[in-house]
Coordinates of C-alpha atoms in Angstrom, one line a residue:
Chain A
M1 CA -10.4 -64.8 -52.5
M2 CA -11.6 -65.6 -49.0
K3 CA -10.7 -62.0 -47.9
N4 CA -13.2 -60.4 -50.1
R5 CA -16.0 -62.6 -49.0
E6 CA -17.9 -61.9 -45.9
Y7 CA -17.1 -64.3 -43.2
Q8 CA -19.9 -66.5 -42.3
Q9 CA -20.1 -69.1 -39.5
I10 CA -20.2 -72.6 -40.8
D11 CA -23.1 -74.5 -40.3
P12 CA -22.5 -77.7 -38.3
Q13 CA -25.5 -79.3 -39.8
A14 CA -24.1 -78.7 -43.3
L15 CA -20.6 -80.1 -42.4
A16 CA -22.3 -83.4 -41.0
T17 CA -23.8 -84.0 -44.3
P18 CA -21.5 -82.7 -47.3
T19 CA -23.1 -82.2 -50.7
P20 CA -21.7 -82.6 -54.1
T21 CA -22.9 -78.8 -55.1
P22 CA -20.0 -76.3 -55.2
P23 CA -19.8 -74.4 -51.8
P24 CA -20.4 -70.6 -53.3
R25 CA -23.9 -71.9 -54.7
P26 CA -26.4 -71.6 -51.7
L27 CA -27.9 -75.3 -50.8
P28 CA -31.5 -74.9 -51.1
E29 CA -32.5 -78.1 -49.4
H30 CA -30.6 -77.1 -46.4
K31 CA -32.0 -73.6 -46.2
P32 CA -35.3 -72.6 -45.7
K33 CA -37.3 -70.8 -48.4
R34 CA -37.7 -67.6 -46.3
A35 CA -34.5 -66.9 -44.1
R36 CA -36.0 -66.2 -40.8
R37 CA -34.4 -63.5 -38.6
K38 CA -33.4 -64.3 -35.1
W39 CA -36.0 -62.2 -33.7
E40 CA -38.5 -64.4 -35.2
V41 CA -37.4 -67.2 -33.1
F42 CA -36.0 -65.3 -29.9
P43 CA -37.1 -67.4 -27.0
G44 CA -37.6 -64.6 -24.4
K45 CA -40.9 -62.6 -23.8
N46 CA -40.4 -60.0 -25.7
R47 CA -42.3 -58.2 -28.8
F48 CA -40.2 -56.8 -32.0
Y49 CA -41.1 -54.2 -34.2
C50 CA -39.8 -52.8 -37.5
N51 CA -38.3 -56.0 -38.4
G52 CA -36.6 -56.4 -35.2
R53 CA -35.0 -53.0 -34.8
I54 CA -37.2 -52.1 -32.0
I55 CA -37.6 -54.5 -28.8
V56 CA -40.1 -54.0 -26.2
A57 CA -41.2 -56.2 -23.2
R58 CA -44.4 -58.4 -23.7
Q59 CA -46.2 -56.5 -21.1
S60 CA -45.8 -52.7 -22.3
G61 CA -46.9 -51.9 -18.6
V62 CA -48.1 -48.3 -18.4
L63 CA -45.8 -47.0 -21.1
P64 CA -49.2 -45.7 -22.9
L65 CA -50.1 -43.7 -19.7
T66 CA -46.6 -42.4 -19.1
L67 CA -46.5 -41.2 -22.6
G68 CA -50.2 -39.8 -22.3
L69 CA -49.6 -37.9 -19.3
I70 CA -46.5 -36.4 -20.9
L71 CA -48.2 -35.4 -24.0
L72 CA -51.1 -34.0 -22.2
T73 CA -49.4 -32.1 -19.7
S74 CA -46.8 -30.5 -22.3
G75 CA -49.5 -29.7 -24.8
L76 CA -51.8 -27.9 -22.1
F77 CA -48.6 -26.0 -21.3
F78 CA -47.8 -25.0 -24.8
V79 CA -51.4 -24.3 -25.6
F80 CA -52.5 -22.0 -22.6
D81 CA -49.3 -21.0 -20.8
C82 CA -46.9 -20.1 -23.6
P83 CA -48.8 -17.7 -25.3
F84 CA -49.3 -15.5 -22.4
L85 CA -45.6 -15.8 -21.0
V86 CA -44.4 -14.9 -24.6
K87 CA -46.2 -11.7 -24.4
H88 CA -45.3 -11.0 -21.0
L89 CA -42.1 -12.3 -20.7
T90 CA -39.6 -13.6 -23.3
S91 CA -40.0 -15.8 -26.2
C92 CA -37.3 -18.4 -24.7
I93 CA -39.6 -20.0 -22.7
P94 CA -41.4 -22.2 -25.3
A95 CA -38.0 -22.8 -26.7
I96 CA -36.5 -24.1 -23.5
G97 CA -39.8 -26.2 -23.0
G98 CA -39.7 -27.3 -26.5
V99 CA -36.3 -28.7 -26.1
L100 CA -36.9 -30.4 -22.8
F101 CA -40.2 -32.0 -24.1
V102 CA -37.9 -33.4 -27.0
F103 CA -35.5 -34.7 -24.8
V104 CA -37.9 -36.5 -22.4
V105 CA -39.7 -37.9 -25.5
I106 CA -36.6 -39.1 -27.1
S107 CA -35.0 -40.7 -23.9
L108 CA -38.1 -42.5 -23.2
F109 CA -38.4 -44.1 -26.3
Q110 CA -34.8 -45.0 -26.2
T111 CA -35.4 -46.7 -22.8
S112 CA -38.2 -48.3 -24.0
F113 CA -37.2 -49.7 -27.3
T114 CA -33.7 -50.4 -26.8
D115 CA -32.3 -53.9 -25.6
P116 CA -31.4 -53.5 -22.0
G117 CA -28.4 -55.9 -22.5
I118 CA -30.2 -59.1 -22.8
L119 CA -27.6 -62.3 -22.9
P120 CA -28.6 -64.7 -25.5
R121 CA -29.4 -68.2 -24.3
A122 CA -26.6 -70.9 -24.2
T123 CA -26.5 -73.2 -27.5
P124 CA -26.9 -76.8 -26.7
E125 CA -23.3 -77.3 -27.0
E126 CA -22.4 -74.7 -24.7
A127 CA -24.9 -76.1 -22.2
A128 CA -23.5 -79.5 -22.5
D129 CA -20.1 -78.3 -22.2
I130 CA -21.0 -76.5 -18.9
E131 CA -22.5 -79.8 -17.5
K132 CA -19.8 -81.8 -18.6
Q133 CA -17.4 -79.3 -16.7
I134 CA -19.5 -79.6 -13.6
D135 CA -19.9 -83.3 -13.6
N136 CA -16.0 -83.9 -14.4
P137 CA -15.0 -83.2 -10.7
T138 CA -17.1 -85.9 -9.4
G139 CA -16.2 -88.5 -11.9
S140 CA -19.9 -89.5 -12.1
S141 CA -21.7 -89.2 -15.6
S142 CA -25.1 -88.9 -14.2
S143 CA -27.1 -86.4 -16.2
Y144 CA -30.1 -86.4 -14.1
R145 CA -28.5 -84.4 -11.2
P146 CA -28.6 -80.7 -12.0
P147 CA -25.2 -79.0 -12.1
P148 CA -24.2 -76.8 -9.0
R149 CA -26.1 -73.5 -8.8
T150 CA -23.1 -71.4 -8.0
K151 CA -19.5 -70.9 -9.1
E152 CA -16.9 -68.7 -7.4
V153 CA -14.9 -66.1 -9.1
I154 CA -12.7 -63.6 -7.6
I155 CA -13.1 -60.2 -8.7
N156 CA -10.4 -57.3 -7.3
Q157 CA -9.6 -59.5 -4.3
Q158 CA -13.1 -60.3 -3.4
V159 CA -15.1 -63.6 -3.8
V160 CA -18.3 -63.3 -6.0
K161 CA -20.6 -66.1 -6.5
L162 CA -22.0 -66.5 -9.9
K163 CA -25.4 -68.1 -10.2
Y164 CA -26.4 -70.6 -12.7
C165 CA -29.5 -69.8 -14.8
F166 CA -31.7 -72.6 -15.4
T167 CA -33.6 -71.0 -18.0
C168 CA -30.8 -69.6 -20.0
K169 CA -28.4 -72.5 -19.0
I170 CA -25.5 -70.5 -18.4
F171 CA -23.6 -69.1 -15.2
R172 CA -24.7 -65.6 -15.2
P173 CA -22.2 -63.1 -15.1
P174 CA -21.5 -60.7 -12.3
R175 CA -24.2 -58.3 -11.8
T176 CA -26.4 -60.0 -14.1
S177 CA -30.0 -60.9 -13.2
H178 CA -33.0 -62.9 -14.7
C179 CA -36.0 -60.9 -15.2
S180 CA -39.1 -63.1 -14.8
L181 CA -41.3 -60.7 -16.9
C182 CA -39.1 -60.8 -19.9
D183 CA -37.9 -64.2 -19.3
N184 CA -34.5 -63.0 -20.0
C185 CA -31.0 -62.7 -18.3
V186 CA -30.0 -59.1 -18.6
E187 CA -26.5 -57.4 -17.9
R188 CA -25.8 -55.1 -15.2
F189 CA -29.7 -55.5 -14.3
D190 CA -31.0 -52.4 -12.6
H191 CA -34.9 -53.1 -12.4
H192 CA -37.9 -53.7 -14.7
C193 CA -39.7 -50.4 -15.2
P194 CA -43.4 -50.6 -15.7
W195 CA -43.4 -46.8 -16.6
V196 CA -41.3 -47.4 -19.8
G197 CA -42.4 -51.0 -20.3
N198 CA -38.9 -52.6 -20.5
C199 CA -36.0 -53.8 -18.4
V200 CA -33.4 -51.3 -17.4
G201 CA -29.9 -52.6 -17.6
K202 CA -26.2 -52.1 -18.8
R203 CA -27.2 -50.7 -22.5
N204 CA -30.2 -48.6 -21.7
Y205 CA -29.6 -47.1 -18.2
R206 CA -28.1 -44.0 -19.7
F207 CA -31.3 -43.6 -21.5
F208 CA -33.3 -44.3 -18.5
Y209 CA -31.3 -41.6 -16.3
T210 CA -31.4 -39.1 -19.1
F211 CA -35.3 -39.7 -19.0
V212 CA -35.7 -39.2 -15.4
V213 CA -33.6 -36.2 -15.2
S214 CA -35.2 -34.5 -18.3
L215 CA -38.7 -35.2 -16.9
S216 CA -37.6 -33.7 -13.5
F217 CA -36.6 -30.8 -15.3
L218 CA -39.7 -30.4 -17.4
T219 CA -42.0 -30.8 -14.6
A220 CA -40.1 -28.2 -12.6
F221 CA -40.0 -25.9 -15.7
I222 CA -43.9 -26.1 -16.2
F223 CA -44.6 -25.8 -12.8
G224 CA -42.7 -22.5 -12.6
C225 CA -44.3 -21.2 -15.8
V226 CA -47.6 -22.0 -14.4
T227 CA -46.9 -20.1 -11.0
T228 CA -45.3 -17.2 -13.1
H229 CA -48.9 -17.4 -15.0
L230 CA -50.8 -17.3 -12.2
A231 CA -48.8 -14.3 -10.5
L232 CA -48.9 -12.1 -13.6
S233 CA -52.4 -12.9 -14.1
F234 CA -55.2 -10.4 -13.8
H235 CA -56.6 -10.8 -10.6
T236 CA -53.5 -11.4 -8.7
Y237 CA -52.3 -8.0 -10.3
L238 CA -55.4 -6.2 -9.1
V239 CA -54.9 -7.5 -5.6
A240 CA -51.2 -6.7 -5.6
A241 CA -52.2 -3.2 -6.9
N242 CA -55.3 -2.8 -4.5
L243 CA -57.5 -1.9 -7.7
T244 CA -60.9 -3.2 -8.8
T245 CA -61.7 -4.5 -12.2
N246 CA -63.9 -1.5 -12.6
E247 CA -61.2 1.0 -12.0
D248 CA -58.8 -1.0 -14.3
I249 CA -61.2 -1.1 -17.0
K250 CA -61.9 2.7 -16.9
G251 CA -58.4 3.6 -16.0
S252 CA -59.5 5.5 -13.2
W253 CA -55.8 5.6 -11.6
S254 CA -53.7 5.0 -14.5
G255 CA -53.9 8.4 -16.0
K256 CA -56.3 7.9 -18.8
S257 CA -56.1 11.7 -19.7
G258 CA -52.6 11.4 -20.0
N259 CA -51.8 12.6 -16.5
E260 CA -49.3 10.3 -15.1
D261 CA -49.3 11.9 -11.8
V262 CA -52.6 10.2 -11.0
G263 CA -52.0 7.4 -8.8
N264 CA -54.4 4.9 -6.8
P265 CA -55.2 6.8 -3.6
Y266 CA -56.2 3.4 -1.9
S267 CA -52.8 1.6 -2.5
Y268 CA -50.2 1.2 0.1
N269 CA -47.5 1.2 -2.2
S270 CA -46.4 -2.0 -1.0
M271 CA -47.5 -5.4 -2.8
I272 CA -47.5 -7.3 0.3
K273 CA -49.6 -4.7 2.3
N274 CA -52.0 -4.4 -0.7
C275 CA -52.4 -8.1 -0.7
C276 CA -52.8 -8.3 3.0
S277 CA -55.4 -5.5 3.1
V278 CA -57.4 -7.0 0.1
L279 CA -57.3 -10.6 1.1
C280 CA -56.7 -10.6 5.0
G281 CA -58.4 -7.4 5.9
P282 CA -61.3 -7.5 8.4
M283 CA -64.3 -9.2 7.5
P284 CA -67.1 -6.5 7.5
P285 CA -70.5 -7.7 8.5
S286 CA -73.7 -7.9 6.5
L287 CA -75.9 -4.7 6.5
I288 CA -78.9 -5.8 5.1
D289 CA -80.1 -8.0 8.3
R290 CA -81.7 -10.9 6.0
R291 CA -83.2 -12.5 9.0
G292 CA -84.6 -9.6 10.8
F293 CA -88.2 -8.9 11.3
V294 CA -90.2 -6.2 9.5
P295 CA -91.5 -3.7 12.2
S296 CA -95.4 -3.8 12.6
D297 CA -97.6 -0.4 12.2
D298 CA -97.9 0.6 15.8
S299 CA -94.3 1.3 16.6
V300 CA -94.1 3.6 13.6
Q301 CA -95.5 6.7 15.4
T302 CA -93.2 6.5 18.5
S303 CA -90.3 6.0 16.7
P304 CA -89.9 9.4 15.1
V305 CA -90.4 11.0 18.7
E306 CA -87.5 9.2 19.9
I307 CA -85.4 9.9 16.7
E308 CA -86.2 13.7 17.1
L309 CA -85.0 14.1 20.8
P310 CA -81.2 14.4 20.2
A311 CA -82.2 17.4 17.6
A312 CA -81.5 20.7 18.7
K313 CA -84.3 22.4 17.0
N314 CA -86.8 19.8 18.7
D315 CA -86.2 21.9 21.8
I316 CA -89.0 24.2 20.5
N317 CA -91.3 21.6 20.1
M318 CA -90.8 19.9 23.6
C319 CA -91.6 23.3 25.2
T320 CA -95.0 23.2 23.5
H321 CA -95.7 19.8 24.3
G322 CA -96.5 18.4 27.7
T323 CA -93.3 18.0 29.8
K324 CA -94.1 14.9 31.7
G325 CA -95.0 13.2 28.2
L326 CA -91.5 14.5 26.9
L327 CA -89.7 13.2 29.9
E328 CA -91.3 9.7 29.7
T329 CA -90.1 9.4 26.0
A330 CA -86.8 10.8 26.9
S331 CA -86.3 8.0 29.7
R332 CA -87.0 5.3 26.9
S333 CA -84.2 7.3 24.4
P334 CA -81.3 5.2 24.1
L335 CA -79.2 8.1 24.1
L336 CA -80.1 9.0 27.7
T337 CA -79.4 5.5 29.1
S338 CA -76.2 5.2 27.1
S339 CA -74.8 8.5 27.9
C340 CA -75.3 8.0 31.5
P341 CA -75.0 4.5 32.5
Q342 CA -74.3 5.4 36.2
A343 CA -76.8 7.7 36.6
K344 CA -79.3 5.5 35.2
P345 CA -80.6 4.4 38.4
Q346 CA -80.9 7.7 39.6
A347 CA -81.7 9.8 36.6
A348 CA -84.5 7.7 35.5
P349 CA -86.7 7.9 38.6
A350 CA -85.6 11.4 39.1
F351 CA -87.3 12.5 35.8
L352 CA -90.2 10.3 36.3
E353 CA -91.2 11.8 39.7
P354 CA -94.1 14.0 39.9
L355 CA -92.9 17.4 40.4
P356 CA -95.6 19.5 42.0
E357 CA -93.6 20.1 45.2
V358 CA -91.2 22.0 43.6
T359 CA -90.7 25.5 45.0
P360 CA -89.2 28.4 43.2
S361 CA -85.6 29.0 44.2
P362 CA -83.3 32.0 43.6
A363 CA -81.1 29.9 41.1
L364 CA -84.3 29.7 39.1
E365 CA -84.1 33.3 38.3
P366 CA -81.0 33.2 36.1
A367 CA -82.0 30.0 34.6
K368 CA -85.1 32.3 33.5
T369 CA -83.0 34.8 31.9
T370 CA -80.7 32.4 30.1
A371 CA -83.5 30.4 29.0
G372 CA -85.6 33.1 27.6
R373 CA -88.6 31.4 26.5
Q374 CA -90.3 30.1 29.5
S375 CA -93.9 31.3 29.9
T376 CA -95.5 29.0 32.3
N377 CA -95.0 28.4 35.7
T378 CA -95.2 24.6 35.6
P379 CA -92.2 24.5 33.3
H380 CA -90.5 26.7 36.0
K381 CA -91.3 24.2 38.7
H382 CA -90.2 21.5 37.1
H383 CA -87.1 23.5 36.2
S384 CA -86.1 24.0 39.7
H385 CA -86.6 20.6 40.4
H386 CA -84.8 19.5 37.8
R387 CA -81.9 21.8 38.3
S388 CA -81.6 20.5 41.7
K389 CA -81.4 17.0 40.3
G390 CA -79.6 18.3 37.2
K391 CA -76.8 18.9 39.6
Q392 CA -76.6 15.4 40.7
A393 CA -76.8 14.0 37.2
S394 CA -74.3 16.3 35.9
H395 CA -71.6 14.9 38.0
H396 CA -72.4 11.3 36.4
T397 CA -72.3 12.6 33.0
H398 CA -69.1 11.2 31.5
K399 CA -69.3 13.3 28.3
T400 CA -69.1 16.9 30.3
S401 CA -66.5 18.8 28.1
N402 CA -65.9 21.9 30.5
S403 CA -65.9 22.5 34.4
S404 CA -68.6 25.3 34.3
P405 CA -70.1 25.8 37.9
R406 CA -73.3 25.6 36.3
P407 CA -74.4 22.1 35.3
H408 CA -76.6 23.3 32.7
H409 CA -73.9 25.3 31.1
S410 CA -71.6 22.3 31.2
H411 CA -74.3 20.2 29.3
S412 CA -75.0 22.8 26.8
S413 CA -71.4 23.2 26.0
R414 CA -71.6 20.0 24.0
R415 CA -74.3 21.6 21.9
K416 CA -73.5 23.5 18.9
D417 CA -76.3 26.0 18.9
S418 CA -76.5 27.7 22.4
K419 CA -79.3 30.0 21.7
N420 CA -81.7 26.9 21.3
R421 CA -80.3 25.5 24.7
D422 CA -83.1 24.7 27.0
P423 CA -82.1 24.4 30.8
K424 CA -84.8 21.7 31.2
F425 CA -83.0 19.3 29.0
S426 CA -79.5 20.2 30.2
S427 CA -79.3 17.3 32.5
L428 CA -80.8 15.0 29.9
R429 CA -77.6 15.0 28.1
Chain B
M1 CA -2.3 -82.9 -40.7
A2 CA -1.3 -79.2 -40.8
T3 CA -1.3 -78.9 -44.4
E4 CA -4.3 -81.2 -44.7
F5 CA -6.8 -78.1 -44.8
H6 CA -5.7 -75.3 -47.1
N7 CA -8.8 -72.9 -46.3
L8 CA -12.1 -73.1 -44.8
Q9 CA -13.7 -74.2 -47.7
E10 CA -11.7 -77.2 -48.0
L11 CA -12.5 -77.7 -44.1
R12 CA -16.2 -77.5 -44.9
H13 CA -16.0 -80.0 -47.6
S14 CA -14.1 -82.9 -46.2
A15 CA -14.4 -82.3 -42.5
S16 CA -16.8 -83.3 -39.9
L17 CA -17.3 -81.7 -36.6
A18 CA -15.7 -83.6 -33.8
T19 CA -16.3 -81.2 -30.8
K20 CA -16.3 -77.9 -29.7
V21 CA -14.3 -76.3 -27.0
F22 CA -15.3 -73.2 -25.1
I23 CA -12.9 -70.9 -23.8
Q24 CA -15.0 -69.1 -20.7
R25 CA -15.0 -65.1 -19.7
D26 CA -12.3 -64.2 -17.1
Y27 CA -14.0 -62.0 -14.6
S28 CA -11.1 -61.3 -12.3
D29 CA -10.9 -57.8 -13.4
S30 CA -14.7 -57.0 -12.8
T31 CA -17.3 -57.4 -15.6
I32 CA -14.8 -56.1 -18.4
C33 CA -14.7 -58.4 -21.5
K34 CA -11.7 -61.0 -21.1
F35 CA -11.1 -64.5 -21.8
Q36 CA -9.3 -67.0 -20.0
T37 CA -6.0 -67.8 -21.6
K38 CA -5.6 -71.2 -20.2
F39 CA -5.1 -73.5 -22.8
P40 CA -7.4 -76.2 -23.2
A41 CA -6.5 -79.9 -23.1
E42 CA -8.5 -80.6 -26.2
L43 CA -6.3 -78.3 -28.1
D44 CA -3.0 -79.9 -27.1
S45 CA -2.5 -82.2 -30.3
R46 CA -3.8 -79.6 -32.6
I47 CA -2.2 -76.2 -32.1
E48 CA 1.0 -74.8 -30.3
R49 CA 0.3 -73.3 -27.3
S50 CA 2.0 -70.2 -28.2
L51 CA 0.0 -69.4 -31.1
F52 CA -3.1 -69.9 -29.0
E53 CA -1.9 -67.6 -26.3
V54 CA -1.2 -64.8 -29.0
T55 CA -4.6 -65.1 -30.3
M56 CA -6.1 -64.9 -27.0
K57 CA -4.1 -62.0 -25.8
T58 CA -4.7 -60.0 -28.8
L59 CA -8.4 -60.4 -28.6
N60 CA -8.3 -59.5 -24.8
C61 CA -6.5 -56.4 -25.9
Y62 CA -8.8 -55.6 -28.6
Y63 CA -12.0 -56.0 -26.0
A64 CA -9.7 -53.9 -23.4
E65 CA -9.6 -51.1 -25.8
A66 CA -12.9 -51.0 -26.8
E67 CA -14.0 -51.2 -22.9
K68 CA -11.5 -48.3 -22.0
I69 CA -12.9 -45.2 -20.3
G70 CA -10.7 -42.5 -21.7
G71 CA -11.0 -39.1 -23.5
Q72 CA -12.4 -40.4 -26.6
S73 CA -15.2 -42.4 -24.9
Y74 CA -16.1 -39.2 -23.0
L75 CA -16.1 -37.2 -25.7
E76 CA -18.6 -39.6 -27.3
G77 CA -20.8 -40.1 -24.5
C78 CA -21.2 -36.2 -23.7
L79 CA -21.9 -35.6 -27.5
A80 CA -24.5 -38.3 -27.6
C81 CA -25.9 -37.2 -24.6
A82 CA -26.2 -33.5 -25.4
T83 CA -28.0 -34.9 -28.7
A84 CA -30.3 -37.0 -26.9
Y85 CA -28.5 -40.0 -28.1
I86 CA -29.6 -39.3 -31.6
I87 CA -26.1 -39.5 -33.0
F88 CA -26.2 -43.3 -32.3
L89 CA -28.6 -43.6 -35.2
C90 CA -26.2 -41.6 -37.6
M91 CA -22.7 -42.6 -36.7
E92 CA -20.9 -45.9 -35.5
T93 CA -20.0 -46.0 -32.2
R94 CA -16.2 -47.0 -31.1
Y95 CA -17.0 -50.1 -29.6
E96 CA -18.9 -51.1 -32.9
K97 CA -15.6 -50.4 -34.8
I98 CA -13.6 -52.3 -32.7
L99 CA -15.9 -55.0 -32.8
K100 CA -15.3 -54.8 -36.7
K101 CA -11.6 -55.0 -36.2
I102 CA -12.1 -58.0 -34.0
S103 CA -14.1 -59.7 -36.5
M104 CA -11.7 -59.3 -39.3
Y105 CA -8.6 -60.3 -37.1
I106 CA -10.5 -63.6 -36.1
Q107 CA -11.4 -64.2 -40.1
E108 CA -7.5 -63.8 -40.6
Q109 CA -6.5 -65.9 -37.9
N110 CA -9.0 -68.6 -38.6
E111 CA -7.4 -68.6 -42.6
K112 CA -3.7 -68.5 -41.6
V113 CA -3.5 -70.3 -38.2
Y114 CA -6.5 -72.4 -37.2
A115 CA -8.0 -73.7 -40.5
P116 CA -5.0 -75.5 -41.4
R117 CA -5.1 -77.2 -38.2
G118 CA -8.6 -78.2 -38.6
L119 CA -10.0 -75.7 -36.1
L120 CA -12.3 -72.8 -36.2
L121 CA -12.7 -70.0 -34.0
T122 CA -16.3 -68.4 -33.7
D123 CA -16.6 -65.1 -33.2
P124 CA -17.9 -64.1 -29.5
I125 CA -20.3 -61.8 -30.5
E126 CA -22.1 -64.6 -32.0
R127 CA -22.5 -66.3 -28.7
G128 CA -23.6 -63.2 -26.6
M129 CA -19.8 -62.5 -25.6
R130 CA -20.0 -65.4 -23.3
V131 CA -17.5 -67.9 -24.9
I132 CA -15.1 -68.2 -27.6
E133 CA -16.0 -71.4 -29.3
I134 CA -13.6 -73.3 -30.9
S135 CA -14.7 -76.0 -33.1
I136 CA -12.5 -79.0 -33.9
F137 CA -12.8 -80.8 -37.0
E138 CA -12.0 -84.0 -38.1
D139 CA -11.0 -85.2 -41.9
S140 CA -13.9 -87.3 -42.7
G141 CA -11.9 -89.0 -45.4
S142 CA -9.3 -90.2 -42.8
T143 CA -9.6 -93.5 -41.7
S144 CA -8.8 -92.7 -38.0
S145 CA -11.8 -90.8 -37.0
S146 CA -10.8 -90.7 -33.4
S147 CA -11.0 -87.1 -32.0
S148 CA -8.1 -86.2 -29.6
G149 CA -9.3 -85.6 -26.1
S150 CA -13.3 -85.6 -27.0
S151 CA -15.9 -87.3 -25.1
P152 CA -17.9 -90.2 -26.8
T153 CA -20.8 -87.7 -26.3
S154 CA -19.4 -85.0 -28.6
S155 CA -21.2 -86.3 -31.6
T156 CA -24.5 -85.9 -29.8
A157 CA -23.9 -82.7 -28.5
Q158 CA -25.2 -80.9 -31.6

């Protein structure tokens, strides 16, 4: 008969006061009206849910934050990254991410809601027995002296001290420690983790480890996917292909008319080179000169004259104008000063000198014939002087391209139109 | 004396608790669950030493089997890890199965060996696996109420 009945611990209180009622019937006066579960009278600082199935520490720590961060990051990943990556890569990405996410959440809940290996506190009889055993060697029955705090045991030929826990009234087994936050002795106590809001001990260490590892994998996976997303994203693609958005939209180089041979002529055919040229190329200056001053009206008339000086057809106009005035403007021309830096101190005064003492020279004759348009004497005089000075100036011209004995020829060789060449201006070049 | 209590019910009826003896854990083999097999002095006149030692050794064997790290435990652990330990909600672990066997063994021992001698073994799982509690009962109907080997403070130890 007894074999069929479930074995129950005999209550010492019931045995001390035997009742006349038969044993199979429950004793109402000894049992409370509502049988309380042990979690309701648990002495430690824990909270219980689902009628004792779930145990957490009293201080939940930052468990809501941990859970919130995981849900937020994973949610953003699934909403924003996954659709893009599924389209461009493979649909395995949300599957892998989903599996990792499930692992992380489940292992987090298991770590947080599992008993870490709490040792129940000693019953009063047990505590008394321990104290009795400790008091025995001394022989005295003084109950005011607290029991010794350590007990030595030999584990694998090594001496280990077991400490006495005054809260739980037991000698703690090896590797057991009392958590002050939870007010419990926990077997194989690792640490109290605020992120999961519970102690990590013998019974939930594997869940904690799974949580940490799967969270690392999930973080690395999300990071990798986000990086891939950025790499595959629109503007990174444009930079790598050396394209503009305009060109990409219009399909300028992608063969919009079906011609596959059309390629981007600006591409260096190397992603790295394209990236370097677009992102690290030389920075061009601004061309609009925002801080420059607007020029006034006086300087507007002189500027066209200076600008016209280098033109070939302006030589005709120069002949009709006063030579001196032209020479003066020519001296102010930037072309003259820039093209002949060494001759500058010599050339400038040479051209500005008054030239009445110039005497015609035989060299003037061929210059006349080659020029073909000189009608006044003054230009001839000037010409001879200029030619003599021109010889000197020609040596300093660094842009001379040929070695013609005639200096004016050497200057004119740079000019495209030889017919319009005026020997007066040959030294000006 | 041995035939005084035929079963646990009779024990409950007519016996009064005299004292309790606690068999402590043996940590010489690290943290595995193992109880000391030293015969307590309080049981000297109650039960034969050999019977007590057989009970202790059998219990220690059961616990060693439960905590054994071998093929089956590896398989169970790997399967559980792969399923994020969800299978623990569905199936019973090997340890729990052996604990049930231990519970049945203790019940059987109580009925056959200990109860007739006025003793009662308590399953260690009820005491956080710290001790094996052996309750010593005295027949309340007998005139000699002195318990063997018990201290005067035992009655106030409740």
